[in-house]
Amino acid sequence: AQKVTQAQTEISVVEKEDVTLDCVYETRDTTYYLFWYKQPPSGELVFLIRRNSFDEQNEISGRYSWNFQKSTSSFNFTITASQVVDSAVYFCALSEAEIYSSYKLIFGSGTRLLVRP
Amino acid sequence: EPEVTQTPSHQVTQMGQEVILRCVPISNHLYFYWYRQILGQKVEFLVSFYNNEISEKSEIFDDQFSVERPDGSNFTLKIRSTKLEDSAMYFCASSEIARETQYFGPGTRLLVL
Protein backbone atom coordinates (compact mmCIF):
# COMPACT_ATOMS: atom_id res chain seq x y z
CA ALA A 1 0.00 0.00 0.00
CA GLN A 2 1.12 3.54 -0.59
CA LYS A 3 2.12 5.58 2.41
CA VAL A 4 4.17 8.65 3.27
CA THR A 5 5.65 9.10 6.72
CA GLN A 6 6.97 12.34 8.11
CA ALA A 7 8.09 11.36 11.57
CA GLN A 8 9.01 14.88 12.67
CA THR A 9 5.82 16.59 13.79
CA GLU A 10 7.46 19.87 14.68
CA ILE A 11 10.95 21.31 14.43
CA SER A 12 12.14 24.55 15.95
CA VAL A 13 15.42 26.17 14.90
CA VAL A 14 17.10 29.51 15.25
CA GLU A 15 17.52 31.62 12.13
CA LYS A 16 20.58 30.73 10.02
CA GLU A 17 20.61 27.13 11.24
CA ASP A 18 20.38 24.34 8.68
CA VAL A 19 17.42 22.01 9.04
CA THR A 20 16.50 18.70 7.40
CA LEU A 21 12.93 17.47 7.06
CA ASP A 22 12.60 13.72 6.71
CA CYS A 23 10.24 11.86 4.40
CA VAL A 24 9.93 8.08 4.04
CA TYR A 25 7.57 6.53 1.55
CA GLU A 26 6.13 3.12 0.73
CA THR A 27 4.95 2.01 -2.69
CA ARG A 28 4.73 -1.18 -4.72
CA ASP A 29 5.21 0.66 -7.99
CA THR A 30 8.51 1.03 -9.78
CA THR A 31 7.38 4.29 -11.36
CA TYR A 32 6.24 7.04 -9.05
CA TYR A 33 6.68 10.72 -8.29
CA LEU A 34 7.63 12.46 -5.09
CA PHE A 35 6.79 16.02 -4.14
CA TRP A 36 7.32 18.60 -1.47
CA TYR A 37 4.75 21.31 -0.81
CA LYS A 38 4.96 24.22 1.60
CA GLN A 39 1.93 25.46 3.54
CA PRO A 40 2.62 28.88 5.06
CA PRO A 41 0.40 30.29 7.82
CA SER A 42 -1.87 31.80 5.16
CA GLY A 43 -2.93 28.24 4.29
CA GLU A 44 -2.23 27.76 0.60
CA LEU A 45 -0.19 24.83 -0.73
CA VAL A 46 2.90 25.93 -2.61
CA PHE A 47 4.67 23.47 -4.88
CA LEU A 48 8.41 23.17 -4.21
CA ILE A 49 9.74 20.16 -6.12
CA ARG A 50 8.79 17.04 -8.07
CA ARG A 51 11.06 14.04 -8.67
CA ASN A 52 10.40 10.87 -10.59
CA SER A 53 11.53 7.49 -9.34
CA PHE A 54 14.16 7.10 -12.06
CA ASP A 55 15.98 10.28 -11.22
CA GLU A 56 17.97 9.90 -8.02
CA GLN A 57 20.10 12.94 -8.65
CA ASN A 58 20.01 15.34 -5.76
CA GLU A 59 18.73 18.81 -6.47
CA ILE A 60 19.63 22.21 -5.15
CA SER A 61 17.58 25.35 -5.57
CA GLY A 62 19.01 28.29 -3.71
CA ARG A 63 18.88 27.48 0.00
CA TYR A 64 16.79 24.37 -0.63
CA SER A 65 18.17 20.93 -1.44
CA TRP A 66 16.62 17.50 -1.75
CA ASN A 67 18.18 14.10 -1.21
CA PHE A 68 16.38 11.18 -2.88
CA GLN A 69 17.54 7.68 -1.92
CA LYS A 70 15.59 4.76 -3.34
CA SER A 71 17.57 2.28 -1.25
CA THR A 72 16.06 3.72 1.91
CA SER A 73 12.80 4.99 0.32
CA SER A 74 13.56 8.48 1.53
CA PHE A 75 13.20 11.93 0.02
CA ASN A 76 14.61 14.39 2.53
CA PHE A 77 14.51 18.16 2.29
CA THR A 78 17.20 20.46 3.67
CA ILE A 79 16.94 24.19 4.16
CA THR A 80 20.32 25.86 4.52
CA ALA A 81 20.66 29.04 6.55
CA SER A 82 17.01 29.04 7.54
CA GLN A 83 15.03 32.27 7.65
CA VAL A 84 11.94 33.30 9.56
CA VAL A 85 9.98 33.26 6.28
CA ASP A 86 10.66 29.53 6.04
CA SER A 87 8.30 28.97 8.97
CA ALA A 88 5.51 26.80 7.59
CA VAL A 89 4.18 23.28 7.46
CA TYR A 90 5.99 21.18 4.88
CA PHE A 91 4.29 18.20 3.26
CA CYS A 92 5.92 15.36 1.39
CA ALA A 93 3.66 13.58 -1.10
CA LEU A 94 3.71 10.51 -3.34
CA SER A 95 1.97 9.87 -6.63
CA GLU A 96 1.95 6.41 -8.18
CA ALA A 97 2.17 6.08 -11.94
CA GLU A 98 0.49 2.75 -12.59
CA ILE A 99 -1.58 2.29 -15.71
CA TYR A 100 -4.97 4.05 -15.43
CA SER A 101 -3.75 5.83 -12.33
CA SER A 102 -5.33 9.15 -11.50
CA TYR A 103 -1.98 10.22 -10.09
CA LYS A 104 -3.65 11.31 -6.89
CA LEU A 105 -1.30 12.67 -4.27
CA ILE A 106 -0.83 10.79 -1.02
CA PHE A 107 0.40 13.24 1.59
CA GLY A 108 2.41 12.74 4.72
CA SER A 109 1.17 14.27 7.93
CA GLY A 110 3.45 17.26 7.55
CA THR A 111 6.28 18.79 9.55
CA ARG A 112 5.74 22.16 11.17
CA LEU A 113 8.94 24.21 10.97
CA LEU A 114 9.34 27.19 13.24
CA VAL A 115 12.32 29.43 12.57
CA ARG A 116 12.96 31.77 15.46
CA PRO A 117 14.79 35.07 14.98
CA GLU B 1 1.68 33.32 -14.02
CA PRO B 2 -1.50 31.24 -14.36
CA GLU B 3 -3.00 30.02 -11.13
CA VAL B 4 -5.87 28.00 -9.77
CA THR B 5 -8.57 30.14 -8.18
CA GLN B 6 -11.26 29.11 -5.70
CA THR B 7 -14.41 30.78 -4.43
CA PRO B 8 -15.52 31.49 -1.84
CA SER B 9 -12.48 31.75 0.40
CA HIS B 10 -14.65 31.07 3.46
CA GLN B 11 -18.10 29.61 3.83
CA VAL B 12 -20.18 29.09 6.94
CA THR B 13 -23.25 26.89 6.65
CA GLN B 14 -25.76 25.10 8.82
CA MET B 15 -25.70 21.33 9.13
CA GLY B 16 -27.90 19.74 6.49
CA GLN B 17 -27.51 22.56 3.99
CA GLU B 18 -26.06 22.13 0.52
CA VAL B 19 -22.84 23.90 -0.40
CA ILE B 20 -21.10 24.34 -3.72
CA LEU B 21 -17.42 25.09 -3.80
CA ARG B 22 -16.07 26.54 -7.01
CA CYS B 23 -12.72 26.28 -8.70
CA VAL B 24 -11.25 27.66 -11.89
CA PRO B 25 -8.32 25.44 -12.89
CA ILE B 26 -5.40 26.64 -14.97
CA SER B 27 -6.73 27.06 -18.49
CA ASN B 28 -4.75 24.43 -20.42
CA HIS B 29 -4.97 21.83 -17.67
CA LEU B 30 -6.97 18.66 -18.25
CA TYR B 31 -6.87 16.87 -14.88
CA PHE B 32 -8.71 18.21 -11.87
CA TYR B 33 -8.70 17.18 -8.25
CA TRP B 34 -10.34 17.98 -4.93
CA TYR B 35 -8.57 17.44 -1.63
CA ARG B 36 -9.54 18.35 1.91
CA GLN B 37 -7.60 19.18 5.04
CA ILE B 38 -9.28 18.97 8.41
CA LEU B 39 -7.74 21.57 10.70
CA GLY B 40 -4.26 20.55 11.81
CA GLN B 41 -4.29 17.32 9.85
CA LYS B 42 -2.88 16.00 6.61
CA VAL B 43 -4.22 16.78 3.14
CA GLU B 44 -6.51 13.97 1.91
CA PHE B 45 -7.51 13.09 -1.63
CA LEU B 46 -11.21 13.23 -2.42
CA VAL B 47 -11.67 12.85 -6.16
CA SER B 48 -9.99 13.16 -9.53
CA PHE B 49 -11.75 14.19 -12.73
CA TYR B 50 -10.74 13.88 -16.35
CA ASN B 51 -12.60 14.06 -19.64
CA ASN B 52 -15.84 14.97 -17.88
CA GLU B 53 -15.89 11.99 -15.61
CA ILE B 54 -14.56 10.87 -12.26
CA SER B 55 -11.37 8.85 -12.69
CA GLU B 56 -10.90 7.97 -9.05
CA LYS B 57 -12.55 8.74 -5.73
CA SER B 58 -11.63 8.04 -2.15
CA GLU B 59 -13.80 6.42 0.50
CA ILE B 60 -14.42 9.91 1.89
CA PHE B 61 -16.19 10.84 -1.34
CA ASP B 62 -19.53 9.25 -0.58
CA ASP B 63 -22.98 9.87 -2.08
CA GLN B 64 -23.17 13.28 -0.39
CA PHE B 65 -20.43 14.57 -2.65
CA SER B 66 -20.52 15.29 -6.36
CA VAL B 67 -18.32 17.09 -8.85
CA GLU B 68 -19.13 18.81 -12.07
CA ARG B 69 -17.52 20.80 -14.83
CA PRO B 70 -20.51 22.89 -15.84
CA ASP B 71 -18.67 24.89 -18.48
CA GLY B 72 -15.22 25.18 -19.99
CA SER B 73 -13.67 26.87 -17.01
CA ASN B 74 -15.34 26.00 -13.71
CA PHE B 75 -14.96 22.83 -11.67
CA THR B 76 -17.31 22.45 -8.71
CA LEU B 77 -17.61 20.29 -5.61
CA LYS B 78 -21.09 19.95 -4.17
CA ILE B 79 -21.85 18.62 -0.71
CA ARG B 80 -25.54 17.78 -0.66
CA SER B 81 -26.29 17.73 3.05
CA THR B 82 -23.40 18.98 5.12
CA LYS B 83 -22.35 17.38 8.38
CA LEU B 84 -20.28 18.84 11.20
CA GLU B 85 -17.36 16.63 10.18
CA ASP B 86 -17.30 18.21 6.72
CA SER B 87 -15.73 21.28 8.29
CA ALA B 88 -12.33 21.54 6.63
CA MET B 89 -10.25 23.39 4.10
CA TYR B 90 -11.07 22.20 0.59
CA PHE B 91 -8.39 22.49 -2.05
CA CYS B 92 -8.83 22.27 -5.78
CA ALA B 93 -5.83 21.28 -7.90
CA SER B 94 -5.15 20.87 -11.58
CA SER B 95 -2.42 19.45 -13.81
CA GLU B 96 -1.73 19.67 -17.49
CA ILE B 97 -1.41 15.93 -17.90
CA ALA B 98 -1.84 13.25 -15.27
CA ARG B 99 1.77 12.71 -14.33
CA GLU B 100 2.65 16.39 -14.18
CA THR B 101 2.70 18.56 -11.09
CA GLN B 102 -0.62 19.43 -9.49
CA TYR B 103 -1.01 23.11 -8.71
CA PHE B 104 -3.31 24.00 -5.87
CA GLY B 105 -5.78 26.78 -5.38
CA PRO B 106 -5.80 28.86 -2.19
CA GLY B 107 -8.55 26.74 -0.68
CA THR B 108 -12.07 27.26 0.66
CA ARG B 109 -12.45 27.07 4.40
CA LEU B 110 -15.82 25.45 5.14
CA LEU B 111 -17.34 25.64 8.59
CA VAL B 112 -20.46 23.61 9.29
CA LEU B 113 -22.41 24.66 12.39
mmCIF file of C-alpha atoms in Angstrom:
data_model
loop_
_atom_site.group_PDB
_atom_site.id
_atom_site.type_symbol
_atom_site.label_atom_id
_atom_site.label_comp_id
_atom_site.label_asym_id
_atom_site.label_seq_id
_atom_site.Cartn_x
_atom_site.Cartn_y
_atom_site.Cartn_z
ATOM 1 C CA ALA A 1 0.000 0.000 0.000
ATOM 2 C CA GLN A 2 1.118 3.543 -0.595
ATOM 3 C CA LYS A 3 2.119 5.580 2.407
ATOM 4 C CA VAL A 4 4.173 8.647 3.271
ATOM 5 C CA THR A 5 5.651 9.095 6.722
ATOM 6 C CA GLN A 6 6.967 12.344 8.112
ATOM 7 C CA ALA A 7 8.085 11.357 11.568
ATOM 8 C CA GLN A 8 9.007 14.880 12.672
ATOM 9 C CA THR A 9 5.821 16.588 13.791
ATOM 10 C CA GLU A 10 7.456 19.875 14.681
ATOM 11 C CA ILE A 11 10.951 21.313 14.432
ATOM 12 C CA SER A 12 12.136 24.553 15.952
ATOM 13 C CA VAL A 13 15.420 26.169 14.900
ATOM 14 C CA VAL A 14 17.100 29.509 15.249
ATOM 15 C CA GLU A 15 17.521 31.615 12.132
ATOM 16 C CA LYS A 16 20.583 30.731 10.025
ATOM 17 C CA GLU A 17 20.612 27.126 11.237
ATOM 18 C CA ASP A 18 20.381 24.342 8.679
ATOM 19 C CA VAL A 19 17.421 22.012 9.042
ATOM 20 C CA THR A 20 16.500 18.699 7.398
ATOM 21 C CA LEU A 21 12.933 17.474 7.063
ATOM 22 C CA ASP A 22 12.603 13.716 6.710
ATOM 23 C CA CYS A 23 10.239 11.855 4.403
ATOM 24 C CA VAL A 24 9.934 8.081 4.039
ATOM 25 C CA TYR A 25 7.566 6.529 1.549
ATOM 26 C CA GLU A 26 6.126 3.120 0.727
ATOM 27 C CA THR A 27 4.953 2.007 -2.688
ATOM 28 C CA ARG A 28 4.732 -1.177 -4.717
ATOM 29 C CA ASP A 29 5.212 0.660 -7.994
ATOM 30 C CA THR A 30 8.514 1.032 -9.778
ATOM 31 C CA THR A 31 7.383 4.294 -11.356
ATOM 32 C CA TYR A 32 6.242 7.041 -9.048
ATOM 33 C CA TYR A 33 6.682 10.715 -8.289
ATOM 34 C CA LEU A 34 7.632 12.460 -5.089
ATOM 35 C CA PHE A 35 6.789 16.020 -4.145
ATOM 36 C CA TRP A 36 7.322 18.602 -1.472
ATOM 37 C CA TYR A 37 4.751 21.312 -0.806
ATOM 38 C CA LYS A 38 4.957 24.222 1.600
ATOM 39 C CA GLN A 39 1.926 25.456 3.538
ATOM 40 C CA PRO A 40 2.624 28.878 5.061
ATOM 41 C CA PRO A 41 0.404 30.286 7.824
ATOM 42 C CA SER A 42 -1.865 31.797 5.157
ATOM 43 C CA GLY A 43 -2.930 28.235 4.287
ATOM 44 C CA GLU A 44 -2.229 27.765 0.602
ATOM 45 C CA LEU A 45 -0.190 24.829 -0.725
ATOM 46 C CA VAL A 46 2.899 25.929 -2.607
ATOM 47 C CA PHE A 47 4.673 23.465 -4.875
ATOM 48 C CA LEU A 48 8.405 23.167 -4.208
ATOM 49 C CA ILE A 49 9.737 20.159 -6.115
ATOM 50 C CA ARG A 50 8.791 17.039 -8.073
ATOM 51 C CA ARG A 51 11.061 14.042 -8.666
ATOM 52 C CA ASN A 52 10.400 10.867 -10.590
ATOM 53 C CA SER A 53 11.532 7.491 -9.344
ATOM 54 C CA PHE A 54 14.156 7.099 -12.056
ATOM 55 C CA ASP A 55 15.979 10.275 -11.215
ATOM 56 C CA GLU A 56 17.972 9.904 -8.022
ATOM 57 C CA GLN A 57 20.096 12.938 -8.653
ATOM 58 C CA ASN A 58 20.014 15.345 -5.760
ATOM 59 C CA GLU A 59 18.734 18.807 -6.469
ATOM 60 C CA ILE A 60 19.633 22.207 -5.147
ATOM 61 C CA SER A 61 17.583 25.351 -5.574
ATOM 62 C CA GLY A 62 19.009 28.294 -3.710
ATOM 63 C CA ARG A 63 18.884 27.476 -0.005
ATOM 64 C CA TYR A 64 16.788 24.373 -0.632
ATOM 65 C CA SER A 65 18.171 20.931 -1.435
ATOM 66 C CA TRP A 66 16.625 17.505 -1.749
ATOM 67 C CA ASN A 67 18.175 14.101 -1.208
ATOM 68 C CA PHE A 68 16.385 11.183 -2.876
ATOM 69 C CA GLN A 69 17.542 7.678 -1.916
ATOM 70 C CA LYS A 70 15.593 4.756 -3.344
ATOM 71 C CA SER A 71 17.575 2.279 -1.248
ATOM 72 C CA THR A 72 16.057 3.721 1.913
ATOM 73 C CA SER A 73 12.796 4.990 0.324
ATOM 74 C CA SER A 74 13.560 8.477 1.530
ATOM 75 C CA PHE A 75 13.200 11.929 0.020
ATOM 76 C CA ASN A 76 14.606 14.392 2.535
ATOM 77 C CA PHE A 77 14.509 18.156 2.294
ATOM 78 C CA THR A 78 17.198 20.457 3.674
ATOM 79 C CA ILE A 79 16.941 24.191 4.164
ATOM 80 C CA THR A 80 20.324 25.856 4.523
ATOM 81 C CA ALA A 81 20.665 29.041 6.548
ATOM 82 C CA SER A 82 17.012 29.041 7.538
ATOM 83 C CA GLN A 83 15.033 32.273 7.649
ATOM 84 C CA VAL A 84 11.937 33.305 9.558
ATOM 85 C CA VAL A 85 9.979 33.261 6.280
ATOM 86 C CA ASP A 86 10.659 29.526 6.036
ATOM 87 C CA SER A 87 8.300 28.967 8.965
ATOM 88 C CA ALA A 88 5.508 26.803 7.588
ATOM 89 C CA VAL A 89 4.178 23.278 7.461
ATOM 90 C CA TYR A 90 5.989 21.179 4.875
ATOM 91 C CA PHE A 91 4.287 18.204 3.256
ATOM 92 C CA CYS A 92 5.920 15.363 1.393
ATOM 93 C CA ALA A 93 3.658 13.580 -1.103
ATOM 94 C CA LEU A 94 3.709 10.510 -3.339
ATOM 95 C CA SER A 95 1.967 9.865 -6.634
ATOM 96 C CA GLU A 96 1.951 6.406 -8.178
ATOM 97 C CA ALA A 97 2.168 6.081 -11.940
ATOM 98 C CA GLU A 98 0.487 2.755 -12.588
ATOM 99 C CA ILE A 99 -1.582 2.290 -15.712
ATOM 100 C CA TYR A 100 -4.966 4.053 -15.434
ATOM 101 C CA SER A 101 -3.750 5.826 -12.327
ATOM 102 C CA SER A 102 -5.331 9.146 -11.500
ATOM 103 C CA TYR A 103 -1.976 10.219 -10.092
ATOM 104 C CA LYS A 104 -3.646 11.306 -6.894
ATOM 105 C CA LEU A 105 -1.301 12.673 -4.266
ATOM 106 C CA ILE A 106 -0.831 10.787 -1.016
ATOM 107 C CA PHE A 107 0.395 13.242 1.586
ATOM 108 C CA GLY A 108 2.413 12.737 4.715
ATOM 109 C CA SER A 109 1.168 14.274 7.932
ATOM 110 C CA GLY A 110 3.453 17.264 7.545
ATOM 111 C CA THR A 111 6.283 18.789 9.551
ATOM 112 C CA ARG A 112 5.744 22.161 11.172
ATOM 113 C CA LEU A 113 8.936 24.207 10.969
ATOM 114 C CA LEU A 114 9.344 27.186 13.237
ATOM 115 C CA VAL A 115 12.320 29.427 12.571
ATOM 116 C CA ARG A 116 12.964 31.775 15.462
ATOM 117 C CA PRO A 117 14.787 35.070 14.980
ATOM 118 C CA GLU B 1 1.676 33.318 -14.020
ATOM 119 C CA PRO B 2 -1.498 31.237 -14.363
ATOM 120 C CA GLU B 3 -2.996 30.020 -11.127
ATOM 121 C CA VAL B 4 -5.875 28.003 -9.775
ATOM 122 C CA THR B 5 -8.575 30.140 -8.176
ATOM 123 C CA GLN B 6 -11.265 29.110 -5.703
ATOM 124 C CA THR B 7 -14.408 30.781 -4.434
ATOM 125 C CA PRO B 8 -15.524 31.488 -1.844
ATOM 126 C CA SER B 9 -12.480 31.749 0.400
ATOM 127 C CA HIS B 10 -14.646 31.071 3.459
ATOM 128 C CA GLN B 11 -18.101 29.605 3.832
ATOM 129 C CA VAL B 12 -20.185 29.093 6.940
ATOM 130 C CA THR B 13 -23.249 26.892 6.652
ATOM 131 C CA GLN B 14 -25.757 25.102 8.819
ATOM 132 C CA MET B 15 -25.702 21.329 9.131
ATOM 133 C CA GLY B 16 -27.899 19.739 6.493
ATOM 134 C CA GLN B 17 -27.505 22.559 3.993
ATOM 135 C CA GLU B 18 -26.055 22.127 0.524
ATOM 136 C CA VAL B 19 -22.837 23.896 -0.404
ATOM 137 C CA ILE B 20 -21.103 24.339 -3.724
ATOM 138 C CA LEU B 21 -17.417 25.086 -3.797
ATOM 139 C CA ARG B 22 -16.069 26.544 -7.009
ATOM 140 C CA CYS B 23 -12.716 26.281 -8.703
ATOM 141 C CA VAL B 24 -11.255 27.659 -11.894
ATOM 142 C CA PRO B 25 -8.324 25.436 -12.895
ATOM 143 C CA ILE B 26 -5.403 26.643 -14.967
ATOM 144 C CA SER B 27 -6.729 27.063 -18.491
ATOM 145 C CA ASN B 28 -4.753 24.433 -20.424
ATOM 146 C CA HIS B 29 -4.974 21.826 -17.669
ATOM 147 C CA LEU B 30 -6.971 18.661 -18.246
ATOM 148 C CA TYR B 31 -6.869 16.870 -14.879
ATOM 149 C CA PHE B 32 -8.707 18.207 -11.874
ATOM 150 C CA TYR B 33 -8.704 17.184 -8.249
ATOM 151 C CA TRP B 34 -10.339 17.982 -4.929
ATOM 152 C CA TYR B 35 -8.568 17.444 -1.627
ATOM 153 C CA ARG B 36 -9.535 18.354 1.905
ATOM 154 C CA GLN B 37 -7.601 19.182 5.038
ATOM 155 C CA ILE B 38 -9.281 18.975 8.407
ATOM 156 C CA LEU B 39 -7.736 21.570 10.704
ATOM 157 C CA GLY B 40 -4.260 20.549 11.807
ATOM 158 C CA GLN B 41 -4.288 17.322 9.846
ATOM 159 C CA LYS B 42 -2.881 15.998 6.605
ATOM 160 C CA VAL B 43 -4.221 16.776 3.143
ATOM 161 C CA GLU B 44 -6.512 13.974 1.915
ATOM 162 C CA PHE B 45 -7.507 13.090 -1.630
ATOM 163 C CA LEU B 46 -11.212 13.235 -2.416
ATOM 164 C CA VAL B 47 -11.665 12.850 -6.160
ATOM 165 C CA SER B 48 -9.989 13.158 -9.532
ATOM 166 C CA PHE B 49 -11.749 14.193 -12.731
ATOM 167 C CA TYR B 50 -10.738 13.882 -16.350
ATOM 168 C CA ASN B 51 -12.601 14.060 -19.645
ATOM 169 C CA ASN B 52 -15.836 14.969 -17.878
ATOM 170 C CA GLU B 53 -15.894 11.993 -15.608
ATOM 171 C CA ILE B 54 -14.563 10.868 -12.261
ATOM 172 C CA SER B 55 -11.375 8.850 -12.693
ATOM 173 C CA GLU B 56 -10.903 7.968 -9.047
ATOM 174 C CA LYS B 57 -12.547 8.745 -5.729
ATOM 175 C CA SER B 58 -11.627 8.037 -2.150
ATOM 176 C CA GLU B 59 -13.800 6.419 0.497
ATOM 177 C CA ILE B 60 -14.419 9.909 1.889
ATOM 178 C CA PHE B 61 -16.190 10.844 -1.345
ATOM 179 C CA ASP B 62 -19.533 9.252 -0.580
ATOM 180 C CA ASP B 63 -22.979 9.875 -2.076
ATOM 181 C CA GLN B 64 -23.173 13.276 -0.389
ATOM 182 C CA PHE B 65 -20.427 14.568 -2.653
ATOM 183 C CA SER B 66 -20.523 15.285 -6.359
ATOM 184 C CA VAL B 67 -18.321 17.088 -8.849
ATOM 185 C CA GLU B 68 -19.129 18.814 -12.075
ATOM 186 C CA ARG B 69 -17.517 20.803 -14.830
ATOM 187 C CA PRO B 70 -20.509 22.886 -15.845
ATOM 188 C CA ASP B 71 -18.668 24.890 -18.480
ATOM 189 C CA GLY B 72 -15.216 25.181 -19.993
ATOM 190 C CA SER B 73 -13.667 26.870 -17.013
ATOM 191 C CA ASN B 74 -15.340 25.997 -13.711
ATOM 192 C CA PHE B 75 -14.959 22.834 -11.669
ATOM 193 C CA THR B 76 -17.309 22.453 -8.709
ATOM 194 C CA LEU B 77 -17.609 20.295 -5.611
ATOM 195 C CA LYS B 78 -21.086 19.951 -4.166
ATOM 196 C CA ILE B 79 -21.848 18.622 -0.712
ATOM 197 C CA ARG B 80 -25.536 17.778 -0.662
ATOM 198 C CA SER B 81 -26.289 17.733 3.048
ATOM 199 C CA THR B 82 -23.397 18.979 5.119
ATOM 200 C CA LYS B 83 -22.349 17.380 8.378
ATOM 201 C CA LEU B 84 -20.282 18.837 11.195
ATOM 202 C CA GLU B 85 -17.364 16.630 10.182
ATOM 203 C CA ASP B 86 -17.304 18.206 6.721
ATOM 204 C CA SER B 87 -15.728 21.279 8.293
ATOM 205 C CA ALA B 88 -12.331 21.540 6.635
ATOM 206 C CA MET B 89 -10.246 23.394 4.099
ATOM 207 C CA TYR B 90 -11.069 22.204 0.592
ATOM 208 C CA PHE B 91 -8.392 22.492 -2.048
ATOM 209 C CA CYS B 92 -8.831 22.271 -5.782
ATOM 210 C CA ALA B 93 -5.828 21.279 -7.905
ATOM 211 C CA SER B 94 -5.147 20.874 -11.584
ATOM 212 C CA SER B 95 -2.424 19.452 -13.808
ATOM 213 C CA GLU B 96 -1.727 19.673 -17.494
ATOM 214 C CA ILE B 97 -1.409 15.927 -17.901
ATOM 215 C CA ALA B 98 -1.837 13.252 -15.273
ATOM 216 C CA ARG B 99 1.772 12.706 -14.331
ATOM 217 C CA GLU B 100 2.653 16.391 -14.178
ATOM 218 C CA THR B 101 2.705 18.562 -11.094
ATOM 219 C CA GLN B 102 -0.616 19.430 -9.494
ATOM 220 C CA TYR B 103 -1.006 23.109 -8.712
ATOM 221 C CA PHE B 104 -3.306 23.996 -5.866
ATOM 222 C CA GLY B 105 -5.784 26.782 -5.384
ATOM 223 C CA PRO B 106 -5.799 28.860 -2.186
ATOM 224 C CA GLY B 107 -8.550 26.741 -0.676
ATOM 225 C CA THR B 108 -12.071 27.263 0.657
ATOM 226 C CA ARG B 109 -12.453 27.069 4.398
ATOM 227 C CA LEU B 110 -15.818 25.449 5.136
ATOM 228 C CA LEU B 111 -17.336 25.640 8.586
ATOM 229 C CA VAL B 112 -20.461 23.606 9.289
ATOM 230 C CA LEU B 113 -22.414 24.665 12.386
#
